[in-house]
């Protein structure tokens, strides 16, 4: 990939100039992906236990005037911009799904069925995503039926406590994610290595938080797939954020710190809980950490990514200090 003479430009979130190309990136490929997370890779069935995601990302678009401020090109650089729509389903369960009565000091059952709308803007030195997420918790999330169906198929323990789940409620958030390249240099053969910063902020009644961390990657065409991997235990790979790159692979490792202000999956009301319901309340741990290790490969038609992740406890009464899960993402370009 060739780029013309670089110029400095001001970023939306920082006044530090980056060296950017004036050459317009282009990619007419649309992307579809299917991803699944599960903690079964560590032999557990608790906390964040499963996630399923189906997404469609457009090819390169010319930003409408209303969306121009969301594009890196608005601030003086060329960028590849896309829209993404994602349908997702997540669930959380307590440590003992055999219990027929709620257990004090344990995470509640919770599900989240949601749609996410993303505006993606990509450049080899910066990638960013602005998103609106809307969905529902409680019975409208269909988490209880989903887990019971899957467990009946695979012969796992039937969960007994979904009647005590977080209440049926509309939930949503606005979010901003940015990747900033700190250093990229040649390595062995055609490969390169890279260190970048990943910062994210979300606000809404589902979750509100702010986080930042560092990611190390090693592989090929890192400028063309910059931003596609995130530091998260929930669906960390976004195939739609692969830019003007026809083929490549990379491994990645990232670690970040987060401060979370609210979390409906922990603090939401549970109408089925026996009185006094306060005896079953748990307390959000605002300071949290996550680490993600993964690898991705793709050509001009298809690709695959897999990861394992760990995170610190998200509430003070948790029986463990660290939880883990893994996942895989399959995607295609057309």
GROMACS .gro file of C-alpha atoms in nm:
model
  334
    1UNK     CA    1   0.000   0.000   0.000
    2UNK     CA    2   0.152   0.333  -0.112
    3UNK     CA    3   0.078   0.663   0.056
    4UNK     CA    4   0.169   1.013  -0.054
    5UNK     CA    5   0.341   1.281   0.146
    6UNK     CA    6   0.221   1.295   0.507
    7UNK     CA    7   0.076   1.604   0.677
    8UNK     CA    8  -0.015   1.671   1.041
    9UNK     CA    9  -0.379   1.701   1.142
   10UNK     CA   10  -0.572   1.755   1.462
   11UNK     CA   11  -0.769   1.464   1.602
   12UNK     CA   12  -1.109   1.492   1.760
   13UNK     CA   13  -0.984   1.362   2.091
   14UNK     CA   14  -0.629   1.488   2.107
   15UNK     CA   15  -0.422   1.781   1.994
   16UNK     CA   16  -0.120   1.566   1.920
   17UNK     CA   17  -0.059   1.566   1.542
   18UNK     CA   18  -0.017   1.243   1.353
   19UNK     CA   19   0.156   1.188   1.021
   20UNK     CA   20  -0.118   1.103   0.777
   21UNK     CA   21  -0.153   1.033   0.409
   22UNK     CA   22  -0.338   1.258   0.167
   23UNK     CA   23  -0.393   0.959  -0.056
   24UNK     CA   24  -0.757   0.849  -0.046
   25UNK     CA   25  -0.807   0.499   0.079
   26UNK     CA   26  -1.064   0.292  -0.106
   27UNK     CA   27  -1.244  -0.033  -0.044
   28UNK     CA   28  -1.573  -0.131  -0.204
   29UNK     CA   29  -1.599  -0.453  -0.006
   30UNK     CA   30  -1.887  -0.513   0.231
   31UNK     CA   31  -1.835  -0.748   0.525
   32UNK     CA   32  -2.059  -0.997   0.702
   33UNK     CA   33  -1.945  -1.167   1.021
   34UNK     CA   34  -2.067  -1.414   1.280
   35UNK     CA   35  -1.903  -1.423   1.622
   36UNK     CA   36  -1.956  -1.623   1.937
   37UNK     CA   37  -1.810  -1.589   2.288
   38UNK     CA   38  -1.831  -1.851   2.561
   39UNK     CA   39  -1.660  -1.925   2.890
   40UNK     CA   40  -1.679  -2.300   2.823
   41UNK     CA   41  -1.320  -2.286   2.695
   42UNK     CA   42  -1.221  -2.252   3.062
   43UNK     CA   43  -1.470  -2.515   3.182
   44UNK     CA   44  -1.696  -2.262   3.355
   45UNK     CA   45  -2.054  -2.143   3.316
   46UNK     CA   46  -2.081  -1.817   3.510
   47UNK     CA   47  -2.056  -1.438   3.496
   48UNK     CA   48  -2.036  -1.332   3.128
   49UNK     CA   49  -2.107  -1.676   2.991
   50UNK     CA   50  -2.212  -1.636   2.626
   51UNK     CA   51  -2.242  -1.386   2.344
   52UNK     CA   52  -2.360  -1.422   1.982
   53UNK     CA   53  -2.318  -1.147   1.722
   54UNK     CA   54  -2.416  -1.108   1.356
   55UNK     CA   55  -2.304  -0.797   1.171
   56UNK     CA   56  -2.305  -0.632   0.831
   57UNK     CA   57  -2.057  -0.358   0.739
   58UNK     CA   58  -2.087  -0.152   0.423
   59UNK     CA   59  -1.809  -0.087   0.175
   60UNK     CA   60  -1.649   0.255   0.152
   61UNK     CA   61  -1.895   0.546   0.174
   62UNK     CA   62  -1.877   0.920   0.119
   63UNK     CA   63  -1.994   1.072   0.448
   64UNK     CA   64  -2.325   1.260   0.443
   65UNK     CA   65  -2.290   1.611   0.578
   66UNK     CA   66  -2.462   1.517   0.906
   67UNK     CA   67  -2.199   1.247   0.969
   68UNK     CA   68  -1.892   1.440   0.852
   69UNK     CA   69  -1.778   1.534   1.208
   70UNK     CA   70  -1.761   1.160   1.285
   71UNK     CA   71  -1.507   1.105   1.006
   72UNK     CA   72  -1.132   1.138   1.038
   73UNK     CA   73  -1.141   1.315   0.701
   74UNK     CA   74  -1.330   1.605   0.865
   75UNK     CA   75  -1.011   1.685   1.058
   76UNK     CA   76  -0.780   1.704   0.758
   77UNK     CA   77  -0.683   1.348   0.662
   78UNK     CA   78  -0.808   1.098   0.410
   79UNK     CA   79  -1.006   0.812   0.558
   80UNK     CA   80  -1.206   0.504   0.470
   81UNK     CA   81  -1.555   0.540   0.620
   82UNK     CA   82  -1.819   0.270   0.669
   83UNK     CA   83  -2.152   0.199   0.835
   84UNK     CA   84  -2.205  -0.114   1.042
   85UNK     CA   85  -2.521  -0.274   1.182
   86UNK     CA   86  -2.485  -0.550   1.440
   87UNK     CA   87  -2.741  -0.774   1.608
   88UNK     CA   88  -2.613  -0.910   1.940
   89UNK     CA   89  -2.716  -1.122   2.233
   90UNK     CA   90  -2.529  -1.151   2.566
   91UNK     CA   91  -2.600  -1.331   2.890
   92UNK     CA   92  -2.466  -1.339   3.244
   93UNK     CA   93  -2.537  -1.601   3.511
   94UNK     CA   94  -2.445  -1.664   3.876
   95UNK     CA   95  -2.176  -1.914   3.973
   96UNK     CA   96  -2.431  -2.184   4.066
   97UNK     CA   97  -2.698  -2.227   3.799
   98UNK     CA   98  -2.826  -2.537   3.984
   99UNK     CA   99  -2.964  -2.326   4.269
  100UNK     CA  100  -3.344  -2.302   4.261
  101UNK     CA  101  -3.339  -2.003   4.497
  102UNK     CA  102  -3.131  -1.686   4.459
  103UNK     CA  103  -2.797  -1.690   4.639
  104UNK     CA  104  -2.673  -1.385   4.826
  105UNK     CA  105  -2.349  -1.221   4.707
  106UNK     CA  106  -2.372  -1.377   4.361
  107UNK     CA  107  -2.418  -1.221   4.020
  108UNK     CA  108  -2.779  -1.210   3.897
  109UNK     CA  109  -2.909  -1.371   3.581
  110UNK     CA  110  -2.913  -1.111   3.304
  111UNK     CA  111  -2.959  -1.100   2.928
  112UNK     CA  112  -2.919  -0.825   2.671
  113UNK     CA  113  -3.067  -0.847   2.321
  114UNK     CA  114  -2.955  -0.545   2.123
  115UNK     CA  115  -2.885  -0.374   1.794
  116UNK     CA  116  -2.575  -0.164   1.743
  117UNK     CA  117  -2.528   0.106   1.479
  118UNK     CA  118  -2.164   0.202   1.413
  119UNK     CA  119  -1.999   0.476   1.213
  120UNK     CA  120  -1.645   0.360   1.134
  121UNK     CA  121  -1.360   0.579   1.011
  122UNK     CA  122  -1.022   0.425   0.929
  123UNK     CA  123  -0.669   0.546   0.861
  124UNK     CA  124  -0.338   0.355   0.897
  125UNK     CA  125  -0.246   0.573   1.196
  126UNK     CA  126  -0.588   0.604   1.359
  127UNK     CA  127  -0.916   0.413   1.363
  128UNK     CA  128  -1.233   0.519   1.537
  129UNK     CA  129  -1.588   0.399   1.587
  130UNK     CA  130  -1.893   0.590   1.708
  131UNK     CA  131  -2.188   0.373   1.808
  132UNK     CA  132  -2.546   0.380   1.922
  133UNK     CA  133  -2.669   0.065   2.096
  134UNK     CA  134  -3.035  -0.002   2.176
  135UNK     CA  135  -3.188  -0.316   2.322
  136UNK     CA  136  -3.372  -0.481   2.605
  137UNK     CA  137  -3.299  -0.678   2.920
  138UNK     CA  138  -3.521  -0.920   3.112
  139UNK     CA  139  -3.769  -1.150   2.942
  140UNK     CA  140  -3.750  -0.939   2.625
  141UNK     CA  141  -3.387  -1.045   2.588
  142UNK     CA  142  -3.492  -1.412   2.549
  143UNK     CA  143  -3.179  -1.512   2.741
  144UNK     CA  144  -3.355  -1.774   2.953
  145UNK     CA  145  -3.499  -1.955   2.649
  146UNK     CA  146  -3.167  -1.932   2.466
  147UNK     CA  147  -2.963  -2.083   2.748
  148UNK     CA  148  -3.214  -2.357   2.819
  149UNK     CA  149  -3.225  -2.452   2.450
  150UNK     CA  150  -2.848  -2.466   2.412
  151UNK     CA  151  -2.800  -2.660   2.736
  152UNK     CA  152  -3.066  -2.913   2.631
  153UNK     CA  153  -2.886  -2.967   2.299
  154UNK     CA  154  -2.536  -3.011   2.445
  155UNK     CA  155  -2.652  -3.196   2.757
  156UNK     CA  156  -2.536  -2.934   3.008
  157UNK     CA  157  -2.697  -2.851   3.341
  158UNK     CA  158  -3.037  -2.686   3.306
  159UNK     CA  159  -3.031  -2.337   3.463
  160UNK     CA  160  -3.282  -2.301   3.746
  161UNK     CA  161  -3.293  -1.933   3.834
  162UNK     CA  162  -3.398  -1.725   3.535
  163UNK     CA  163  -3.718  -1.621   3.713
  164UNK     CA  164  -3.491  -1.400   3.927
  165UNK     CA  165  -3.325  -1.224   3.634
  166UNK     CA  166  -3.276  -0.850   3.586
  167UNK     CA  167  -3.608  -0.686   3.500
  168UNK     CA  168  -3.755  -0.631   3.156
  169UNK     CA  169  -3.635  -0.286   3.050
  170UNK     CA  170  -3.522  -0.079   2.753
  171UNK     CA  171  -3.145  -0.030   2.768
  172UNK     CA  172  -2.901   0.157   2.550
  173UNK     CA  173  -2.582   0.360   2.525
  174UNK     CA  174  -2.372   0.591   2.312
  175UNK     CA  175  -2.006   0.502   2.265
  176UNK     CA  176  -1.679   0.621   2.116
  177UNK     CA  177  -1.370   0.406   2.051
  178UNK     CA  178  -1.037   0.521   1.912
  179UNK     CA  179  -0.710   0.345   1.825
  180UNK     CA  180  -0.398   0.562   1.797
  181UNK     CA  181  -0.080   0.416   1.656
  182UNK     CA  182   0.223   0.486   1.876
  183UNK     CA  183   0.488   0.292   1.685
  184UNK     CA  184   0.502   0.058   1.386
  185UNK     CA  185   0.823  -0.092   1.248
  186UNK     CA  186   0.940  -0.378   1.023
  187UNK     CA  187   1.008  -0.716   1.183
  188UNK     CA  188   1.100  -1.051   1.027
  189UNK     CA  189   1.030  -1.102   0.658
  190UNK     CA  190   0.715  -0.923   0.546
  191UNK     CA  191   0.587  -0.878   0.899
  192UNK     CA  192   0.579  -0.570   1.121
  193UNK     CA  193   0.518  -0.501   1.487
  194UNK     CA  194   0.310  -0.225   1.636
  195UNK     CA  195   0.215  -0.065   1.969
  196UNK     CA  196  -0.103   0.140   1.992
  197UNK     CA  197  -0.332   0.304   2.242
  198UNK     CA  198  -0.697   0.198   2.266
  199UNK     CA  199  -0.938   0.433   2.445
  200UNK     CA  200  -1.313   0.391   2.478
  201UNK     CA  201  -1.601   0.575   2.646
  202UNK     CA  202  -1.969   0.478   2.682
  203UNK     CA  203  -2.266   0.653   2.837
  204UNK     CA  204  -2.617   0.516   2.889
  205UNK     CA  205  -2.849   0.335   3.125
  206UNK     CA  206  -2.708  -0.003   3.022
  207UNK     CA  207  -2.346   0.081   3.102
  208UNK     CA  208  -2.137   0.395   3.138
  209UNK     CA  209  -1.758   0.373   3.153
  210UNK     CA  210  -1.426   0.503   3.031
  211UNK     CA  211  -1.119   0.288   2.959
  212UNK     CA  212  -0.773   0.307   2.810
  213UNK     CA  213  -0.495   0.060   2.744
  214UNK     CA  214  -0.214  -0.056   2.518
  215UNK     CA  215  -0.209  -0.318   2.245
  216UNK     CA  216   0.084  -0.498   2.082
  217UNK     CA  217   0.036  -0.654   1.738
  218UNK     CA  218   0.265  -0.853   1.509
  219UNK     CA  219   0.174  -0.956   1.156
  220UNK     CA  220   0.127  -0.830   0.802
  221UNK     CA  221  -0.036  -0.519   0.656
  222UNK     CA  222  -0.093  -0.371   1.001
  223UNK     CA  223  -0.183  -0.033   0.853
  224UNK     CA  224  -0.461  -0.191   0.647
  225UNK     CA  225  -0.623  -0.379   0.937
  226UNK     CA  226  -0.554  -0.124   1.211
  227UNK     CA  227  -0.838  -0.102   1.466
  228UNK     CA  228  -1.002  -0.436   1.391
  229UNK     CA  229  -0.890  -0.591   1.721
  230UNK     CA  230  -1.005  -0.447   2.054
  231UNK     CA  231  -0.916  -0.507   2.420
  232UNK     CA  232  -1.237  -0.661   2.549
  233UNK     CA  233  -1.377  -0.991   2.675
  234UNK     CA  234  -1.702  -0.932   2.484
  235UNK     CA  235  -1.673  -0.962   2.105
  236UNK     CA  236  -1.327  -0.801   2.071
  237UNK     CA  237  -1.277  -0.852   1.697
  238UNK     CA  238  -1.452  -0.630   1.440
  239UNK     CA  239  -1.396  -0.765   1.088
  240UNK     CA  240  -1.574  -0.462   0.942
  241UNK     CA  241  -1.288  -0.243   1.064
  242UNK     CA  242  -1.043  -0.410   0.829
  243UNK     CA  243  -0.965  -0.135   0.581
  244UNK     CA  244  -0.803  -0.131   0.237
  245UNK     CA  245  -0.631  -0.466   0.283
  246UNK     CA  246  -0.677  -0.766   0.056
  247UNK     CA  247  -0.503  -1.022   0.275
  248UNK     CA  248  -0.315  -1.039   0.601
  249UNK     CA  249  -0.276  -1.192   0.943
  250UNK     CA  250  -0.175  -1.072   1.286
  251UNK     CA  251  -0.156  -1.175   1.649
  252UNK     CA  252  -0.243  -0.929   1.923
  253UNK     CA  253  -0.226  -0.880   2.296
  254UNK     CA  254  -0.379  -0.592   2.486
  255UNK     CA  255  -0.444  -0.488   2.842
  256UNK     CA  256  -0.651  -0.197   2.971
  257UNK     CA  257  -0.792  -0.032   3.282
  258UNK     CA  258  -1.152   0.087   3.307
  259UNK     CA  259  -1.367   0.292   3.540
  260UNK     CA  260  -1.735   0.190   3.519
  261UNK     CA  261  -2.001   0.424   3.655
  262UNK     CA  262  -2.309   0.203   3.618
  263UNK     CA  263  -2.396  -0.147   3.496
  264UNK     CA  264  -2.753  -0.269   3.459
  265UNK     CA  265  -2.646  -0.636   3.457
  266UNK     CA  266  -2.527  -0.587   3.816
  267UNK     CA  267  -2.738  -0.303   3.952
  268UNK     CA  268  -3.068  -0.368   3.773
  269UNK     CA  269  -3.384  -0.438   3.967
  270UNK     CA  270  -3.490  -0.804   4.012
  271UNK     CA  271  -3.867  -0.815   4.074
  272UNK     CA  272  -3.873  -1.190   4.141
  273UNK     CA  273  -3.629  -1.174   4.433
  274UNK     CA  274  -3.780  -1.265   4.776
  275UNK     CA  275  -3.806  -0.993   5.038
  276UNK     CA  276  -3.605  -0.838   5.184
  277UNK     CA  277  -3.454  -0.800   4.837
  278UNK     CA  278  -3.165  -0.590   4.972
  279UNK     CA  279  -3.010  -0.909   5.109
  280UNK     CA  280  -2.932  -1.016   4.752
  281UNK     CA  281  -2.790  -0.687   4.625
  282UNK     CA  282  -2.432  -0.682   4.502
  283UNK     CA  283  -2.204  -0.380   4.467
  284UNK     CA  284  -2.048  -0.263   4.143
  285UNK     CA  285  -1.667  -0.259   4.148
  286UNK     CA  286  -1.593   0.055   3.944
  287UNK     CA  287  -1.221  -0.009   3.886
  288UNK     CA  288  -1.180  -0.297   3.644
  289UNK     CA  289  -0.918  -0.446   3.412
  290UNK     CA  290  -0.922  -0.665   3.102
  291UNK     CA  291  -0.667  -0.847   2.887
  292UNK     CA  292  -0.714  -1.004   2.544
  293UNK     CA  293  -0.493  -1.239   2.338
  294UNK     CA  294  -0.589  -1.331   1.984
  295UNK     CA  295  -0.499  -1.403   1.625
  296UNK     CA  296  -0.668  -1.318   1.294
  297UNK     CA  297  -0.624  -1.428   0.932
  298UNK     CA  298  -0.803  -1.326   0.613
  299UNK     CA  299  -0.776  -1.314   0.236
  300UNK     CA  300  -0.984  -1.119  -0.014
  301UNK     CA  301  -1.283  -1.349   0.037
  302UNK     CA  302  -1.299  -1.488   0.391
  303UNK     CA  303  -1.131  -1.475   0.730
  304UNK     CA  304  -1.129  -1.610   1.084
  305UNK     CA  305  -1.026  -1.474   1.423
  306UNK     CA  306  -1.005  -1.639   1.763
  307UNK     CA  307  -0.925  -1.506   2.110
  308UNK     CA  308  -0.907  -1.574   2.481
  309UNK     CA  309  -0.966  -1.302   2.739
  310UNK     CA  310  -0.955  -1.243   3.111
  311UNK     CA  311  -1.106  -0.972   3.327
  312UNK     CA  312  -1.112  -0.869   3.690
  313UNK     CA  313  -1.425  -0.910   3.901
  314UNK     CA  314  -1.694  -0.654   3.819
  315UNK     CA  315  -1.859  -0.657   4.163
  316UNK     CA  316  -1.718  -0.652   4.514
  317UNK     CA  317  -1.880  -0.974   4.638
  318UNK     CA  318  -1.742  -1.192   4.354
  319UNK     CA  319  -1.602  -1.528   4.458
  320UNK     CA  320  -1.315  -1.501   4.207
  321UNK     CA  321  -1.078  -1.220   4.129
  322UNK     CA  322  -1.037  -1.316   3.761
  323UNK     CA  323  -1.283  -1.454   3.503
  324UNK     CA  324  -1.208  -1.582   3.154
  325UNK     CA  325  -1.372  -1.666   2.823
  326UNK     CA  326  -1.286  -1.717   2.458
  327UNK     CA  327  -1.444  -1.689   2.119
  328UNK     CA  328  -1.424  -1.714   1.743
  329UNK     CA  329  -1.532  -1.490   1.457
  330UNK     CA  330  -1.598  -1.599   1.097
  331UNK     CA  331  -1.632  -1.336   0.828
  332UNK     CA  332  -1.659  -1.287   0.453
  333UNK     CA  333  -1.608  -1.000   0.208
  334UNK     CA  334  -1.821  -0.941  -0.098
   0.00000   0.00000   0.00000
